[in-house]
mmCIF file of N, CA and C and ligand atoms in Angstrom:
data_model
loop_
_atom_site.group_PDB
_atom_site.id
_atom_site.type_symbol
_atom_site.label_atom_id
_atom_site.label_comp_id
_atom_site.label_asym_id
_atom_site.label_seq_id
_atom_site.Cartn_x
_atom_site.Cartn_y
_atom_site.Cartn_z
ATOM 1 N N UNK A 10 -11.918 -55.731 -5.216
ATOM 2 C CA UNK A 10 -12.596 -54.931 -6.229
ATOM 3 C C UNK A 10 -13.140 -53.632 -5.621
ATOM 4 N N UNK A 11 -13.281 -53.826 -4.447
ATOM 5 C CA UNK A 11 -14.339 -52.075 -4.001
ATOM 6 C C UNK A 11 -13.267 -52.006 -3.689
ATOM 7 N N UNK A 12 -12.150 -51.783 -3.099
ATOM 8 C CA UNK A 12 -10.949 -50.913 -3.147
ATOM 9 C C UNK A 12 -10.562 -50.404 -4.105
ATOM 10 N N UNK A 13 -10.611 -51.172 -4.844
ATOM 11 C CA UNK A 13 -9.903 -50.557 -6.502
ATOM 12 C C UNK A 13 -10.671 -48.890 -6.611
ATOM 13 N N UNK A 14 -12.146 -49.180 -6.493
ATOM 14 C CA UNK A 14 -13.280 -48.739 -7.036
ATOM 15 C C UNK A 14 -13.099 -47.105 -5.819
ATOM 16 N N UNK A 15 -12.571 -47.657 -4.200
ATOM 17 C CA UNK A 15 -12.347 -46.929 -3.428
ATOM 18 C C UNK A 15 -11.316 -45.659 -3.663
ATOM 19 N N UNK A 16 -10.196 -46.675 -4.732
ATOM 20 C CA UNK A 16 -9.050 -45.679 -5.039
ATOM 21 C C UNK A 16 -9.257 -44.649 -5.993
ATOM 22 N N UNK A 17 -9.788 -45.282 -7.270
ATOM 23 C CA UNK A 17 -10.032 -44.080 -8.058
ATOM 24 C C UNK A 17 -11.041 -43.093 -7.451
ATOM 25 N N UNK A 18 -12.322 -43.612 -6.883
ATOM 26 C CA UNK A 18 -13.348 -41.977 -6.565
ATOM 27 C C UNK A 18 -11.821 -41.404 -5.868
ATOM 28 N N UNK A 19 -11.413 -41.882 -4.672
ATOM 29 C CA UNK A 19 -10.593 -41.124 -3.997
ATOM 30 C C UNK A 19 -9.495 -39.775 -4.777
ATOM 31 N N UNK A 20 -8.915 -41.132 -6.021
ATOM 32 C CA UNK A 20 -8.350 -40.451 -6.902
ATOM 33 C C UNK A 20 -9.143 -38.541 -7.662
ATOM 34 N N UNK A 21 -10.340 -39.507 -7.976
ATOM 35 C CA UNK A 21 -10.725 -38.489 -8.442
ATOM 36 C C UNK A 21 -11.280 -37.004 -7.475
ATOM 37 N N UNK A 22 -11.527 -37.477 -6.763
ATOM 38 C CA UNK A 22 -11.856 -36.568 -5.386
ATOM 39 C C UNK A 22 -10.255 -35.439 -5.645
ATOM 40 N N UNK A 23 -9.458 -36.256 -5.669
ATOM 41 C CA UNK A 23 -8.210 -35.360 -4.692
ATOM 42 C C UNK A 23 -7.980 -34.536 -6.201
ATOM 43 N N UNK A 24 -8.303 -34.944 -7.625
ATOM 44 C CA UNK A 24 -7.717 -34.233 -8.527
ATOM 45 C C UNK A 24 -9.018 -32.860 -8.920
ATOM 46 N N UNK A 25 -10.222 -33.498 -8.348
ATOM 47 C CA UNK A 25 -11.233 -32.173 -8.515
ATOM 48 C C UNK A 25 -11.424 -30.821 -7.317
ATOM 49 N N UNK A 26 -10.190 -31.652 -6.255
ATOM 50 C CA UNK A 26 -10.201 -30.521 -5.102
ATOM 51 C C UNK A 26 -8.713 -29.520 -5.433
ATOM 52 N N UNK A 27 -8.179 -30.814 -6.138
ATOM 53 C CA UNK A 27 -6.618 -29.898 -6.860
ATOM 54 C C UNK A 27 -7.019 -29.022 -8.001
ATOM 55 N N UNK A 28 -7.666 -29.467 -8.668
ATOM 56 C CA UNK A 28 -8.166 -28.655 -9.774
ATOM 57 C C UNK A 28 -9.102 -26.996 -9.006
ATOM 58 N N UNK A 29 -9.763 -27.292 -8.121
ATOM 59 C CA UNK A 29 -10.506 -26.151 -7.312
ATOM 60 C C UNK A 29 -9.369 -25.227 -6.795
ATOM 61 N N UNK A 30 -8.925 -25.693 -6.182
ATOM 62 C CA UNK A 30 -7.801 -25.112 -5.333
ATOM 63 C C UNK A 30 -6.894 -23.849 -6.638
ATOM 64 N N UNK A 31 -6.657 -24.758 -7.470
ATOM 65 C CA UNK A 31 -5.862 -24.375 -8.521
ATOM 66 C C UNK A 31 -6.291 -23.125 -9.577
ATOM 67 N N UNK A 32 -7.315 -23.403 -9.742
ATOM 68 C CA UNK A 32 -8.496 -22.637 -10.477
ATOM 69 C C UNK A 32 -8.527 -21.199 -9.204
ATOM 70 N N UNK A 33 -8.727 -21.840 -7.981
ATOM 71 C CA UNK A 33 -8.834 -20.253 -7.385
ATOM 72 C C UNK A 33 -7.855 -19.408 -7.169
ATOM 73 N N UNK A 34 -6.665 -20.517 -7.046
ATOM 74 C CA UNK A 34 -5.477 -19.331 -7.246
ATOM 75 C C UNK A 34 -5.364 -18.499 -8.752
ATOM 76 N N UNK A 35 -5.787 -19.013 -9.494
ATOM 77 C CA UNK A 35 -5.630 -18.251 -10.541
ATOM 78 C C UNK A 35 -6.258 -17.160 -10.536
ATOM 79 N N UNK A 36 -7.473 -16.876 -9.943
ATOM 80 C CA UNK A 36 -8.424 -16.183 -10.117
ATOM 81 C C UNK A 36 -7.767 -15.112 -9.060
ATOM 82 N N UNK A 37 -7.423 -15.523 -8.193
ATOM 83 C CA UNK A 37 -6.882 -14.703 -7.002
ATOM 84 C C UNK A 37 -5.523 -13.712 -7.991
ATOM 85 N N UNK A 38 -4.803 -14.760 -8.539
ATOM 86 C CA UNK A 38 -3.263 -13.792 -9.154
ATOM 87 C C UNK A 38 -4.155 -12.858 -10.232
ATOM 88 N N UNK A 39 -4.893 -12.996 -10.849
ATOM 89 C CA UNK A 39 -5.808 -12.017 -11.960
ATOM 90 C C UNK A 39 -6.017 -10.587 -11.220
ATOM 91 N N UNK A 40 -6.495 -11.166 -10.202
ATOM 92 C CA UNK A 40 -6.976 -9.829 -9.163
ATOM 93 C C UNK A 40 -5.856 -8.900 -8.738
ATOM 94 N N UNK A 41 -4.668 -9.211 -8.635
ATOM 95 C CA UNK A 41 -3.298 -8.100 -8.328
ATOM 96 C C UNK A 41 -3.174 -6.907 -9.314
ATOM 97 N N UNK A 42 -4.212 -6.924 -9.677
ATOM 98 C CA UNK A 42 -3.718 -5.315 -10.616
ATOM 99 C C UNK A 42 -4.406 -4.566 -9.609
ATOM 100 N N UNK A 43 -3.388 -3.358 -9.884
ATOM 101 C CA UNK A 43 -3.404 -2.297 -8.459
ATOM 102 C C UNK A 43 -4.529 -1.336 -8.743
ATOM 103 N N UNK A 44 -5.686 -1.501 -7.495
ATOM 104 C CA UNK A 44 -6.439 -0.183 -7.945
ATOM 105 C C UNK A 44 -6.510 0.658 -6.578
ATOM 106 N N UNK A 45 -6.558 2.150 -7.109
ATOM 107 C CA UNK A 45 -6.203 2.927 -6.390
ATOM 108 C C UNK A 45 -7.284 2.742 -4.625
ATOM 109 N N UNK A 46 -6.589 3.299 -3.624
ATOM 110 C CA UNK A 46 -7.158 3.732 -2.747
ATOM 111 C C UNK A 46 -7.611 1.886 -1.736
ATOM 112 N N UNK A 47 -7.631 0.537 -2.644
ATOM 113 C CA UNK A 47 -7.715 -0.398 -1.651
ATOM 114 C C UNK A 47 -5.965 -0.917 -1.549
ATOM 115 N N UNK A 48 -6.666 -1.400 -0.289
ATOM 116 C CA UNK A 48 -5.494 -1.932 0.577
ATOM 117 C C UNK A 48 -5.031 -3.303 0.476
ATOM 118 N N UNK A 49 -4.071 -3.578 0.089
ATOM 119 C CA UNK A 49 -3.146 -4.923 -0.118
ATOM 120 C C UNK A 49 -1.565 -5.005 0.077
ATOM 121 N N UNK A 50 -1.653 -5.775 0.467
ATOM 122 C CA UNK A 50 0.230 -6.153 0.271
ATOM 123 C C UNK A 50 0.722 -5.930 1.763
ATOM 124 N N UNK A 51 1.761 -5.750 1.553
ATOM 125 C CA UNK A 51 2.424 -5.586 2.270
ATOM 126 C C UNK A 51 2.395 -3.802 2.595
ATOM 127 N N UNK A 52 2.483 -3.421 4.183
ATOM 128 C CA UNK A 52 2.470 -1.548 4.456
ATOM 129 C C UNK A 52 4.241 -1.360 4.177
ATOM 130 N N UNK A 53 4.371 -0.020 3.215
ATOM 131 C CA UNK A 53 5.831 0.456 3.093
ATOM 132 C C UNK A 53 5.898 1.784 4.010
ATOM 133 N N UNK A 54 7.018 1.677 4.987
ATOM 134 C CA UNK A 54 7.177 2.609 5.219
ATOM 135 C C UNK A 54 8.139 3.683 5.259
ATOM 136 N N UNK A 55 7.856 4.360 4.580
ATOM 137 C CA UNK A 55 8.261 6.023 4.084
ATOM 138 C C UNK A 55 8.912 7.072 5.388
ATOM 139 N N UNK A 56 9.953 7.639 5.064
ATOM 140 C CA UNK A 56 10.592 8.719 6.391
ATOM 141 C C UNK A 56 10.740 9.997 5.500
ATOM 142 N N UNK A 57 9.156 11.003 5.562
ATOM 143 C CA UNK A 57 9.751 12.543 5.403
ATOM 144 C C UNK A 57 11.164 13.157 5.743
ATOM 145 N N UNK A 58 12.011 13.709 5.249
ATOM 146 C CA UNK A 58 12.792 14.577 5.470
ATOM 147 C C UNK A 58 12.661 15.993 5.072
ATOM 148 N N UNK A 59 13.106 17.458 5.404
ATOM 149 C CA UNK A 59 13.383 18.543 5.035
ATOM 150 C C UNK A 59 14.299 19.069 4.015
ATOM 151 N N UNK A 60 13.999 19.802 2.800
ATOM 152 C CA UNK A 60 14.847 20.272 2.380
ATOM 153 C C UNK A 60 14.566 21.640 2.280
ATOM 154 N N UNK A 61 15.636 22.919 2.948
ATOM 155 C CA UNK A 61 15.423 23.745 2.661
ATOM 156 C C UNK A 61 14.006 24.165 3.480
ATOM 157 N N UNK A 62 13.056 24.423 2.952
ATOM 158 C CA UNK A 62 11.405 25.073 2.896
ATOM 159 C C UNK A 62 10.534 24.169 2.591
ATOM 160 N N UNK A 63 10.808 22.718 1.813
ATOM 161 C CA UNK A 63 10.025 22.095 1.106
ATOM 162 C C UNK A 63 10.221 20.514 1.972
ATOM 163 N N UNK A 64 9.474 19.841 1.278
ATOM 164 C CA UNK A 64 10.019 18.307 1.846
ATOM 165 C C UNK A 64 11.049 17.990 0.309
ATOM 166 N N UNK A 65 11.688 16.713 1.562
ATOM 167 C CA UNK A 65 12.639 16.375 -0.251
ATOM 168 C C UNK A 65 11.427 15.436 -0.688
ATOM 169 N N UNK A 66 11.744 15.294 -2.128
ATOM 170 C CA UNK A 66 10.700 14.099 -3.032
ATOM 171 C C UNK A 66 10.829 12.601 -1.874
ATOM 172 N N UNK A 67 9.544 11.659 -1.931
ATOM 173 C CA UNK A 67 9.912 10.525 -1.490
ATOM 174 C C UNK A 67 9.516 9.517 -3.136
ATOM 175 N N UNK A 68 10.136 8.250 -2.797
ATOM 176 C CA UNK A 68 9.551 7.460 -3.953
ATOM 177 C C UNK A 68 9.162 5.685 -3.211
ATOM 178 N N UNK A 69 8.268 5.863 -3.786
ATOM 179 C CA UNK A 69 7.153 4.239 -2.826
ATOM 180 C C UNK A 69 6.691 3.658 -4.387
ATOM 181 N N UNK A 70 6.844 2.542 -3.875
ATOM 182 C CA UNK A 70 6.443 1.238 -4.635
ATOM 183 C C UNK A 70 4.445 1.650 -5.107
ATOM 184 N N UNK A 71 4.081 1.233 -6.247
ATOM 185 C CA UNK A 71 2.515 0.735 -5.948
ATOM 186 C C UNK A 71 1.891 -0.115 -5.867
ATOM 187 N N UNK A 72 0.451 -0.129 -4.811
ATOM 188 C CA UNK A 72 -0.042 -0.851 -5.240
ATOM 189 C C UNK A 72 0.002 -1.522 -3.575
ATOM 190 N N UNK A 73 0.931 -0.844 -2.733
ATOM 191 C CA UNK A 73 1.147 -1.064 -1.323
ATOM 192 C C UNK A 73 1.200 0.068 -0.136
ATOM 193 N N UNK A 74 0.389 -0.439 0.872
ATOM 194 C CA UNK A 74 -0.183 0.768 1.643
ATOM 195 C C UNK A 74 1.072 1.353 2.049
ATOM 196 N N UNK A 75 0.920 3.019 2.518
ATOM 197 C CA UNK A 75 2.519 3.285 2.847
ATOM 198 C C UNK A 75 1.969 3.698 4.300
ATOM 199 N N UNK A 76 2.837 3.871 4.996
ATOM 200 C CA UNK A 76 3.047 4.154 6.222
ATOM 201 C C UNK A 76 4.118 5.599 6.536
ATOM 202 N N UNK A 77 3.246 6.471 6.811
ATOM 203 C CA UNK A 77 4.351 7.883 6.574
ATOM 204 C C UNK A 77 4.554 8.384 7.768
ATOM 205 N N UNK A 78 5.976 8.593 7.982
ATOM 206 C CA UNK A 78 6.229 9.854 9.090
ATOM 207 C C UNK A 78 7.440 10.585 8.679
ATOM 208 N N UNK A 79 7.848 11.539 9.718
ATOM 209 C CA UNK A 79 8.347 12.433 9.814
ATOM 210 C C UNK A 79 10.203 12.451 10.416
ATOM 211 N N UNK A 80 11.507 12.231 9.555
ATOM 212 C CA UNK A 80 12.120 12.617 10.635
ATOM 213 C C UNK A 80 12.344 13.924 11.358
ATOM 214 N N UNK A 81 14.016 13.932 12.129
ATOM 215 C CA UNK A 81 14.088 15.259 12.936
ATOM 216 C C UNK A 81 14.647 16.145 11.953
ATOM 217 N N UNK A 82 14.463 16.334 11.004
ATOM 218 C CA UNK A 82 15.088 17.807 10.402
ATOM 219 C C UNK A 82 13.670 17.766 9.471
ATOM 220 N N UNK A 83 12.712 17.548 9.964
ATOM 221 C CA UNK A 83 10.925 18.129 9.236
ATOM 222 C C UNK A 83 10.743 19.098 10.457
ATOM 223 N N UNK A 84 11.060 20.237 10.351
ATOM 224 C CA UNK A 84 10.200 21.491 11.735
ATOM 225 C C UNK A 84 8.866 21.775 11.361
ATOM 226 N N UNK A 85 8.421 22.807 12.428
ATOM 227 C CA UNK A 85 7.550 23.562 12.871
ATOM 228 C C UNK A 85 6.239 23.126 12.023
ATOM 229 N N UNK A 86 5.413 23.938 10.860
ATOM 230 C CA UNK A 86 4.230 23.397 10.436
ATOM 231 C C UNK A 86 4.350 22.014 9.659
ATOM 232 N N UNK A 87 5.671 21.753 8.800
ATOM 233 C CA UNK A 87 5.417 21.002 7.843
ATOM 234 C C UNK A 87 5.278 19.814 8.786
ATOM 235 N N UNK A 88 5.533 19.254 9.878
ATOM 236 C CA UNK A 88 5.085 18.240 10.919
ATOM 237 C C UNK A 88 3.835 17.923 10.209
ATOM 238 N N UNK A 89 3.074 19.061 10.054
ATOM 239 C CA UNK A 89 1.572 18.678 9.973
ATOM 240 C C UNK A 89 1.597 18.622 8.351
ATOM 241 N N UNK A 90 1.268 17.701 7.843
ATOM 242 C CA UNK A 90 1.252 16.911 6.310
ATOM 243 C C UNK A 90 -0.422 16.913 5.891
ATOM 244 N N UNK A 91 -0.807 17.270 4.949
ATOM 245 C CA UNK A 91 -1.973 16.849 3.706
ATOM 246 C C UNK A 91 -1.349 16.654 2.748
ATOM 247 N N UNK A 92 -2.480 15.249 2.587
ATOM 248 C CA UNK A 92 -2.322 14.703 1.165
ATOM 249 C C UNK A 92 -4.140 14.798 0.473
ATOM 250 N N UNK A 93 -4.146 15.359 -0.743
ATOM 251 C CA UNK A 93 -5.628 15.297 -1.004
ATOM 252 C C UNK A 93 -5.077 14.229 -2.264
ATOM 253 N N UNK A 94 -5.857 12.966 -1.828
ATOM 254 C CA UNK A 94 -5.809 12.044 -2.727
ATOM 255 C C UNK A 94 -7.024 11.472 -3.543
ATOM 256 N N UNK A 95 -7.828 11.738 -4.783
ATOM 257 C CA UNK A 95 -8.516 11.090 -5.604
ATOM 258 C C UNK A 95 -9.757 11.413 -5.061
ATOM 259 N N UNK A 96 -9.780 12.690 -4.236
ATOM 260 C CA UNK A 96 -10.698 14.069 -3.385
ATOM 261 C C UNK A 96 -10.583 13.354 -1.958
ATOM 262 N N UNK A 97 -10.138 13.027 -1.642
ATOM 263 C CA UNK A 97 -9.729 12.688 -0.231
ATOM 264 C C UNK A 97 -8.542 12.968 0.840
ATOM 265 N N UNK A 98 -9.063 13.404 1.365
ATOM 266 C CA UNK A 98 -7.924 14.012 2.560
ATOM 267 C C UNK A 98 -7.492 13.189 3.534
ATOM 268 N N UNK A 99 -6.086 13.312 3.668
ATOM 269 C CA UNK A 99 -5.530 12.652 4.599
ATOM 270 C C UNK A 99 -4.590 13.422 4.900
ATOM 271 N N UNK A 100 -4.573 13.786 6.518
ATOM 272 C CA UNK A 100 -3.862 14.721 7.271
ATOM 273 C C UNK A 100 -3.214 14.106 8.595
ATOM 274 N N UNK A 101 -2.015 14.840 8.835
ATOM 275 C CA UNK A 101 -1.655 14.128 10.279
ATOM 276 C C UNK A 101 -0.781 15.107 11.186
ATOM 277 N N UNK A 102 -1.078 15.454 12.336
ATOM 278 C CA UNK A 102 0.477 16.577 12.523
ATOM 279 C C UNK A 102 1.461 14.967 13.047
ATOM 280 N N UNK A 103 2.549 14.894 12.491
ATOM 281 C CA UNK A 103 3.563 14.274 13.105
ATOM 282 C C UNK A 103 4.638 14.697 14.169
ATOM 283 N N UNK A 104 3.686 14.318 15.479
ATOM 284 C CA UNK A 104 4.641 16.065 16.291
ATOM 285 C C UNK A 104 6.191 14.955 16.598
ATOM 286 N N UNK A 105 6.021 13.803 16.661
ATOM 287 C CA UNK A 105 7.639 13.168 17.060
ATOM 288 C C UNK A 105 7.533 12.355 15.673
ATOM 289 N N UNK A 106 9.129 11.787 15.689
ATOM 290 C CA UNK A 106 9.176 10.406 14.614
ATOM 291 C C UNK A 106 8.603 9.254 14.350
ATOM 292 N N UNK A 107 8.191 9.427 15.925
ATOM 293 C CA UNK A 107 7.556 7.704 15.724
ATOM 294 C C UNK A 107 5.687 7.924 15.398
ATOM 295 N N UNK A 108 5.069 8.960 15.555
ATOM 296 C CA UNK A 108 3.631 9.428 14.658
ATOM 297 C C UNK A 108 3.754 9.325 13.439
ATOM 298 N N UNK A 109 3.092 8.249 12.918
ATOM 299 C CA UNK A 109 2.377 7.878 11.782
ATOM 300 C C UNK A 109 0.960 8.654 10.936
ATOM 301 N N UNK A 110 1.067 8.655 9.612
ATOM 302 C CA UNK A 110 -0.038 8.908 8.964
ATOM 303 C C UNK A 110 -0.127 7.524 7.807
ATOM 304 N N UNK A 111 -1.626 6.920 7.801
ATOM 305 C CA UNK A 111 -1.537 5.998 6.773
ATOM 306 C C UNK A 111 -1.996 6.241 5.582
ATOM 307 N N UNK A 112 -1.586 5.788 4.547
ATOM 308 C CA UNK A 112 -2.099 6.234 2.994
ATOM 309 C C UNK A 112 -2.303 4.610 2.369
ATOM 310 N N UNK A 113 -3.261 5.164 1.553
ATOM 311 C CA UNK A 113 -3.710 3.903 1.072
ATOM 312 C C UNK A 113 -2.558 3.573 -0.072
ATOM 313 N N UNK A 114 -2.679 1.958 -0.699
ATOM 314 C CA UNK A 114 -2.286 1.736 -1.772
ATOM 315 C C UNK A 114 -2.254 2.435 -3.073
ATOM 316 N N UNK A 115 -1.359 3.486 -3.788
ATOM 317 C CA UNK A 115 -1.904 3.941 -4.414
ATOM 318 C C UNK A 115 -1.160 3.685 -5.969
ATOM 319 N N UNK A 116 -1.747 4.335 -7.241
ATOM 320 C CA UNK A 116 -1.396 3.597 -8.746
ATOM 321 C C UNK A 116 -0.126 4.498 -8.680
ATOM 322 N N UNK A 117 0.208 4.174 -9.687
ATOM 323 C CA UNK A 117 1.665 4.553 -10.275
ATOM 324 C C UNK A 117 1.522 6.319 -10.740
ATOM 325 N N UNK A 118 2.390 7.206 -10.236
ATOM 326 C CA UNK A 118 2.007 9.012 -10.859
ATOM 327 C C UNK A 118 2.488 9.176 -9.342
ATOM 328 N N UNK A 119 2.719 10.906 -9.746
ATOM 329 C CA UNK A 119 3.576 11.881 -8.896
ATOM 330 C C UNK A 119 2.072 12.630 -8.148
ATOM 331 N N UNK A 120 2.338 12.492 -6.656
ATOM 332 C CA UNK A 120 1.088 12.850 -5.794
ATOM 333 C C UNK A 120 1.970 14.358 -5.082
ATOM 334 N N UNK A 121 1.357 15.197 -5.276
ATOM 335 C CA UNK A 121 1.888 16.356 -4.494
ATOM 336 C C UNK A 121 1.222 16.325 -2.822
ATOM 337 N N UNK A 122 2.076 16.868 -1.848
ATOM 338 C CA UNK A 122 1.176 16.665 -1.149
ATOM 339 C C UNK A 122 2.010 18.587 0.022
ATOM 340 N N UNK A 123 1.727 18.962 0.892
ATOM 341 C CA UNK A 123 1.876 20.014 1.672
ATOM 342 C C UNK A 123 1.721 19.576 2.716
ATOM 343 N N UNK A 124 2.435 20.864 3.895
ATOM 344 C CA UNK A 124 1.961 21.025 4.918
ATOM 345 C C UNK A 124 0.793 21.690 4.982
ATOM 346 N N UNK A 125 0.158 22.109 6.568
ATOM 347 C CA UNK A 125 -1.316 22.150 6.528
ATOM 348 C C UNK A 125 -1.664 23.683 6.199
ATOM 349 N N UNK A 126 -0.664 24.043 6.224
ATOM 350 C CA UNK A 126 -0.835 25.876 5.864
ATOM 351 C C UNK A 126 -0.409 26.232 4.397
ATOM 352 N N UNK A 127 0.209 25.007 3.670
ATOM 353 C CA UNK A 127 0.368 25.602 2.701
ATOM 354 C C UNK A 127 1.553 25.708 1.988
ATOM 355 N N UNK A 128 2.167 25.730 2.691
ATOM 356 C CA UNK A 128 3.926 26.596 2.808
ATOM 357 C C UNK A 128 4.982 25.831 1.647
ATOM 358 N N UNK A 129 5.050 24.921 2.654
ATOM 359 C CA UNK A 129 5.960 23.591 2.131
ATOM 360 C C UNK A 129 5.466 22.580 1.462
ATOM 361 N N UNK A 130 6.115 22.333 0.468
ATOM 362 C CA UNK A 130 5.842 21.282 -0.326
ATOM 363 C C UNK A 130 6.451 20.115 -0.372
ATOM 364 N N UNK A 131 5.976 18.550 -0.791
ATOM 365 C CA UNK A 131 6.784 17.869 -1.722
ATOM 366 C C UNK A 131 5.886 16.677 -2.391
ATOM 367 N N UNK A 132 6.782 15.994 -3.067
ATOM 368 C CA UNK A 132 5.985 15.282 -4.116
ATOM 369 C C UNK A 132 6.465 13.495 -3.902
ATOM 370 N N UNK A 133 4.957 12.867 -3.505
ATOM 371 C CA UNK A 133 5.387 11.679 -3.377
ATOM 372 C C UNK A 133 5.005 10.483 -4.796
ATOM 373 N N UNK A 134 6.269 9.853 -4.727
ATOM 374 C CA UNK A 134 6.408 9.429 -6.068
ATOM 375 C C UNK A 134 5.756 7.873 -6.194
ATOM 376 N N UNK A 135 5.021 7.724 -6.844
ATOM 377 C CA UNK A 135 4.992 6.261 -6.865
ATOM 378 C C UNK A 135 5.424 5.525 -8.288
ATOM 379 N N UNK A 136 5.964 4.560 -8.283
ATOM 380 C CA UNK A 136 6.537 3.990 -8.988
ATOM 381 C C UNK A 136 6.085 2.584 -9.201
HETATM 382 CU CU1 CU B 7 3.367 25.406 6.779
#
């Protein structure tokens, strides 16, 4: 008889820690709507190229941090990248390929961004 009595609390134990467990994942998947500027997911990373005077367009996922650099046909200033994002600056000179600039997770819309003088442009896309 106290076994019996042993099995169900047990029982019930394991279905109110399944039920917890369960309940917090839910609460956790609610929370994936993307808000700008925090950091989640997985980092994407992005390779500037040159076109011409300008950068070409890039296009990044949202909602996941990107990871930006530069290849070899980005010259002279545009190396050096601003992004003013949501009044925040984020700058980097990328003097080789493998220099990184990080950007946060950001919402879905077309982010313009320049080199540091001005010159060159391009527009990073999020989607
Ligand atoms: Cu420039």
């Amino acid at each position: 008889m106290a076994k019996n009595i042993f099995y169900i609390v047990s029982i019930f134990v394991l279905i109110i820690i399944a039920g917890f467990i369960f309940l917090k994942g839910g609460a956790v998947q609610e929370n994936t709507n993307i808000q700008p500027g925090i950091i989640q997911g997985e980092t994407q990373k992005v390779v500037l190229s040159q076109e011409d005077l300008n950068y070409k367009d890039v296009i990044v996922k949202n909602g996941q941090p990107i990871l930006l650099s530069a290849d070899g046909s980005v010259n002279g200033c545009l190396r050096s990248v601003v992004f003013n994002i949501e009044g925040r600056r984020y700058s980097k000179y990328l003097r080789t390929t493998e220099d990184t600039l990080q950007l946060p997770a950001l919402k879905k819309g077309t982010y313009t961004f320049s080199c540091s003088m001005g010159m060159g442009y391009g527009k990073l896309i999020v989607e």
